[in-house]
PDB file of C-alpha atoms in Angstrom:
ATOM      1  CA  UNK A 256     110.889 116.517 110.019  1.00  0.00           C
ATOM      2  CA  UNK A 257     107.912 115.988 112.986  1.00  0.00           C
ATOM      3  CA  UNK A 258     105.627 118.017 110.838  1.00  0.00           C
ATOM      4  CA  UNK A 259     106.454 115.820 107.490  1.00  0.00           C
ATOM      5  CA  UNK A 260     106.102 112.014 108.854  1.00  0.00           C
ATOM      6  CA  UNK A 261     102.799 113.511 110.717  1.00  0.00           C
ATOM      7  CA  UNK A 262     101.005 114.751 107.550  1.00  0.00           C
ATOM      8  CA  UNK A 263     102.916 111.606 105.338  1.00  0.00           C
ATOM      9  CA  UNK A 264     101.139 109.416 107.955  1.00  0.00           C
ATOM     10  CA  UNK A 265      97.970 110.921 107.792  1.00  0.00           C
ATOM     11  CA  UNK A 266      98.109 110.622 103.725  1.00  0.00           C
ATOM     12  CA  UNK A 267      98.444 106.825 104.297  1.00  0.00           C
ATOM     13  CA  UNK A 268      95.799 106.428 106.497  1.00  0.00           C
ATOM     14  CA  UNK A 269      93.596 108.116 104.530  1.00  0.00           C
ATOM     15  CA  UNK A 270      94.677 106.318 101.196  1.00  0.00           C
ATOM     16  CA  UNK A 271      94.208 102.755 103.237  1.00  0.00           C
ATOM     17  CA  UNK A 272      90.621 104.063 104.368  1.00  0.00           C
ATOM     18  CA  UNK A 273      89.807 104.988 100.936  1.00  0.00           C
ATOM     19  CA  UNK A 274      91.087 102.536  98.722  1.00  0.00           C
ATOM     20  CA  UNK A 275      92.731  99.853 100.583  1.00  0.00           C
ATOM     21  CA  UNK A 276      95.817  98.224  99.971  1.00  0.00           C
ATOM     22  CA  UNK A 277      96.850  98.908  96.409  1.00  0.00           C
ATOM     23  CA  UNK A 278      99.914 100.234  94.860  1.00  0.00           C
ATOM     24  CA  UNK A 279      99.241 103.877  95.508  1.00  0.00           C
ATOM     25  CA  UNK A 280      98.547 103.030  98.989  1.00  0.00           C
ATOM     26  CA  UNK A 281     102.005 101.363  98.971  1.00  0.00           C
ATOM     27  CA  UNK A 282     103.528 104.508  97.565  1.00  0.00           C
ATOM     28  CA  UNK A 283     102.025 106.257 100.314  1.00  0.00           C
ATOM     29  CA  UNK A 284     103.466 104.099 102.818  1.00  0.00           C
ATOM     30  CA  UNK A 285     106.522 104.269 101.375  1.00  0.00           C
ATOM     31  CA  UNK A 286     106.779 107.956 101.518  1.00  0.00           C
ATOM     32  CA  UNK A 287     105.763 107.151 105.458  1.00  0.00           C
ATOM     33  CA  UNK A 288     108.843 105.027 106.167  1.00  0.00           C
ATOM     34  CA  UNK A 289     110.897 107.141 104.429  1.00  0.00           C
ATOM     35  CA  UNK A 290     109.467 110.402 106.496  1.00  0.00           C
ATOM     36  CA  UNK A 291     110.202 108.051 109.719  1.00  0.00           C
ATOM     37  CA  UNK A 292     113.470 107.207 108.751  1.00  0.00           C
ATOM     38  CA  UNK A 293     114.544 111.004 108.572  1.00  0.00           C
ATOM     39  CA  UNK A 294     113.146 111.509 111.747  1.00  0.00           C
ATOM     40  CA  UNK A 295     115.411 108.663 113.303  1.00  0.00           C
ATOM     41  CA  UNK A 296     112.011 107.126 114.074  1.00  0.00           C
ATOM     42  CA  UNK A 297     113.718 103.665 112.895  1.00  0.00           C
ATOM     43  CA  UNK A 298     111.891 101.060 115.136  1.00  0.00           C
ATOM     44  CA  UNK A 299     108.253 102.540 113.553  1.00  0.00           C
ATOM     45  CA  UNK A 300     109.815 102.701 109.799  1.00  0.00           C
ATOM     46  CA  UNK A 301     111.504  99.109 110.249  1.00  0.00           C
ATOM     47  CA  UNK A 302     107.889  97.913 111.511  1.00  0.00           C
ATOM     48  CA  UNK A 303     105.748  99.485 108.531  1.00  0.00           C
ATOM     49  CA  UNK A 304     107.977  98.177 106.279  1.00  0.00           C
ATOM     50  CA  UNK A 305     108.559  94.681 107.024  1.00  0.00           C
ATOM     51  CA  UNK A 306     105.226  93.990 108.488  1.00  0.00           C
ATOM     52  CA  UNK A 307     102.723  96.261 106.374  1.00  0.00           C
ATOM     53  CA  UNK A 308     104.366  97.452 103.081  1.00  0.00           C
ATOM     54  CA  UNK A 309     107.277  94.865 102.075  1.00  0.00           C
ATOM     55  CA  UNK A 310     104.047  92.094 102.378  1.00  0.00           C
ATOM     56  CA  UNK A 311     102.078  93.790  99.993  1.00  0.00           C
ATOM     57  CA  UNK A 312     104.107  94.822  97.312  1.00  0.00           C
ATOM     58  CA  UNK A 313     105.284  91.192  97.033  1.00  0.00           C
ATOM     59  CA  UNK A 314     101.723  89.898  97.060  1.00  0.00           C
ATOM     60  CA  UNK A 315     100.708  92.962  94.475  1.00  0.00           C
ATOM     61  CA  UNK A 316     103.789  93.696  93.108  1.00  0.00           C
ATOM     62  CA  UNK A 317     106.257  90.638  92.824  1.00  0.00           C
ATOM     63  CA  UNK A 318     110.005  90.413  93.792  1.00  0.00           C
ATOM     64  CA  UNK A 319     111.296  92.422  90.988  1.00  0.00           C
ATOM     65  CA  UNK A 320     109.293  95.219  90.822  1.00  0.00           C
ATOM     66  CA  UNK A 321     110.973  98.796  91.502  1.00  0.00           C
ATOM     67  CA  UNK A 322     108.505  99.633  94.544  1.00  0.00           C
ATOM     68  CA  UNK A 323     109.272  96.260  96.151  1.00  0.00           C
ATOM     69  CA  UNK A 324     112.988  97.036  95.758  1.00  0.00           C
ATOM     70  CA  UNK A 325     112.780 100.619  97.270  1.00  0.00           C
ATOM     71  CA  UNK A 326     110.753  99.540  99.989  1.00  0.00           C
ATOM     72  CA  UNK A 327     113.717  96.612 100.365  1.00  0.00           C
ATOM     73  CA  UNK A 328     116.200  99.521 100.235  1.00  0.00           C
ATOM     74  CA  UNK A 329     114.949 101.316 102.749  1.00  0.00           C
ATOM     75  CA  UNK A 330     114.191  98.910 105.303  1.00  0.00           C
ATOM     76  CA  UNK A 331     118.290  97.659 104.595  1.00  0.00           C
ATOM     77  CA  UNK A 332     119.077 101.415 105.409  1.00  0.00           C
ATOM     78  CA  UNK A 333     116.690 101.909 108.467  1.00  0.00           C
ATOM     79  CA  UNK A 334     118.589  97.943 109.817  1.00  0.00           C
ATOM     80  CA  UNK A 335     122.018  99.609 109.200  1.00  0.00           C
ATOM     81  CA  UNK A 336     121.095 103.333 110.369  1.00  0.00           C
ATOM     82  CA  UNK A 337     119.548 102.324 113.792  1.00  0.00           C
ATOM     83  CA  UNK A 338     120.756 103.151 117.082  1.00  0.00           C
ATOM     84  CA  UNK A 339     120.387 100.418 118.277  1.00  0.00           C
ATOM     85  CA  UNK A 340     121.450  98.228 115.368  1.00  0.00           C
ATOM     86  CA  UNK A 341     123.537  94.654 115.690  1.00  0.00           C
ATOM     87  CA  UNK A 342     125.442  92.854 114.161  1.00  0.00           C
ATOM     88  CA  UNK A 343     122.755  91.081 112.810  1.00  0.00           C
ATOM     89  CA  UNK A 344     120.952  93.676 111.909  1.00  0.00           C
ATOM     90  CA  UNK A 345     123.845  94.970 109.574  1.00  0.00           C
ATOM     91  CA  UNK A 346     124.323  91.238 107.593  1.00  0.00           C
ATOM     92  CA  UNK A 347     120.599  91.236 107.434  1.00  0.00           C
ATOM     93  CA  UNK A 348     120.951  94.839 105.530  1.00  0.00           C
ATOM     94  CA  UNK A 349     123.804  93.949 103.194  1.00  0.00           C
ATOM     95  CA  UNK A 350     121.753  90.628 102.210  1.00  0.00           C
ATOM     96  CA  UNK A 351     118.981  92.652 101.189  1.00  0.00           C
ATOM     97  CA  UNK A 352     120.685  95.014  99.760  1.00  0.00           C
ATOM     98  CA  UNK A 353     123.167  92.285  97.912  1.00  0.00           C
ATOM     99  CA  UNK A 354     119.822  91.012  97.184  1.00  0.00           C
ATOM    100  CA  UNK A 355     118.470  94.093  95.587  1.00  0.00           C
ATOM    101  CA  UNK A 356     121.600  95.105  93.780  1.00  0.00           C
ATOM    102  CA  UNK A 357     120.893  91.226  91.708  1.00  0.00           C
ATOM    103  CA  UNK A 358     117.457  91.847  90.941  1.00  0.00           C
ATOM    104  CA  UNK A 359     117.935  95.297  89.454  1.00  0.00           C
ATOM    105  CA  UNK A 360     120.113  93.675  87.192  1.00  0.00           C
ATOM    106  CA  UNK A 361     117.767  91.302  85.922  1.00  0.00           C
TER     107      UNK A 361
END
């Protein structure tokens, strides 16, 4: 799993040098947080998600849109999966995922 969230994270940093923030750059980050979560790396995949990815996909993206809901998703499982996780960290995950769960079946 080291080797896999060290060449994910070098994939997004090259995508944001290249293009910037866009929706494959989102993907890309996305594939990061995911790559962090499986290496129980939750405080850096909680981060990148709520205060890089989950921003831009609702600025680019919207509410409702599949990417923003994954990235929602994940950052719900990384709250609940943590180590150190509380009891607020578990109602904020089953909010969002509550949350989620709605929109989908807009």
């Amino acid at each position: 799993h080291v080797a896999e969230h060290v060449l994910e994270r070098e994939i997004y940093a090259r995508q944001m040098a290249v293009q910037g923030l866009n929706k494959d750059s989102i993907i890309s980050g996305l594939n990061l947080a995911a790559s962090l979560g499986k290496s129980q790396l939750w405080d850096e995949a909680k981060a990148l998600t709520r205060d890089r990815l989950l921003p831009a996909a609702l600025q680019l993206l919207g509410a409702d849109h599949h990417l923003t809901l994954t990235l929602n998703l994940n950052f719900a499982g990384a709250l609940a999966q943590s180590p150190e996780r509380t009891r607020d960290d578990l109602l904020e995950a089953k909010t969002i995922m509550q949350d989620v769960v709605q929109r989908r079946r807009r």
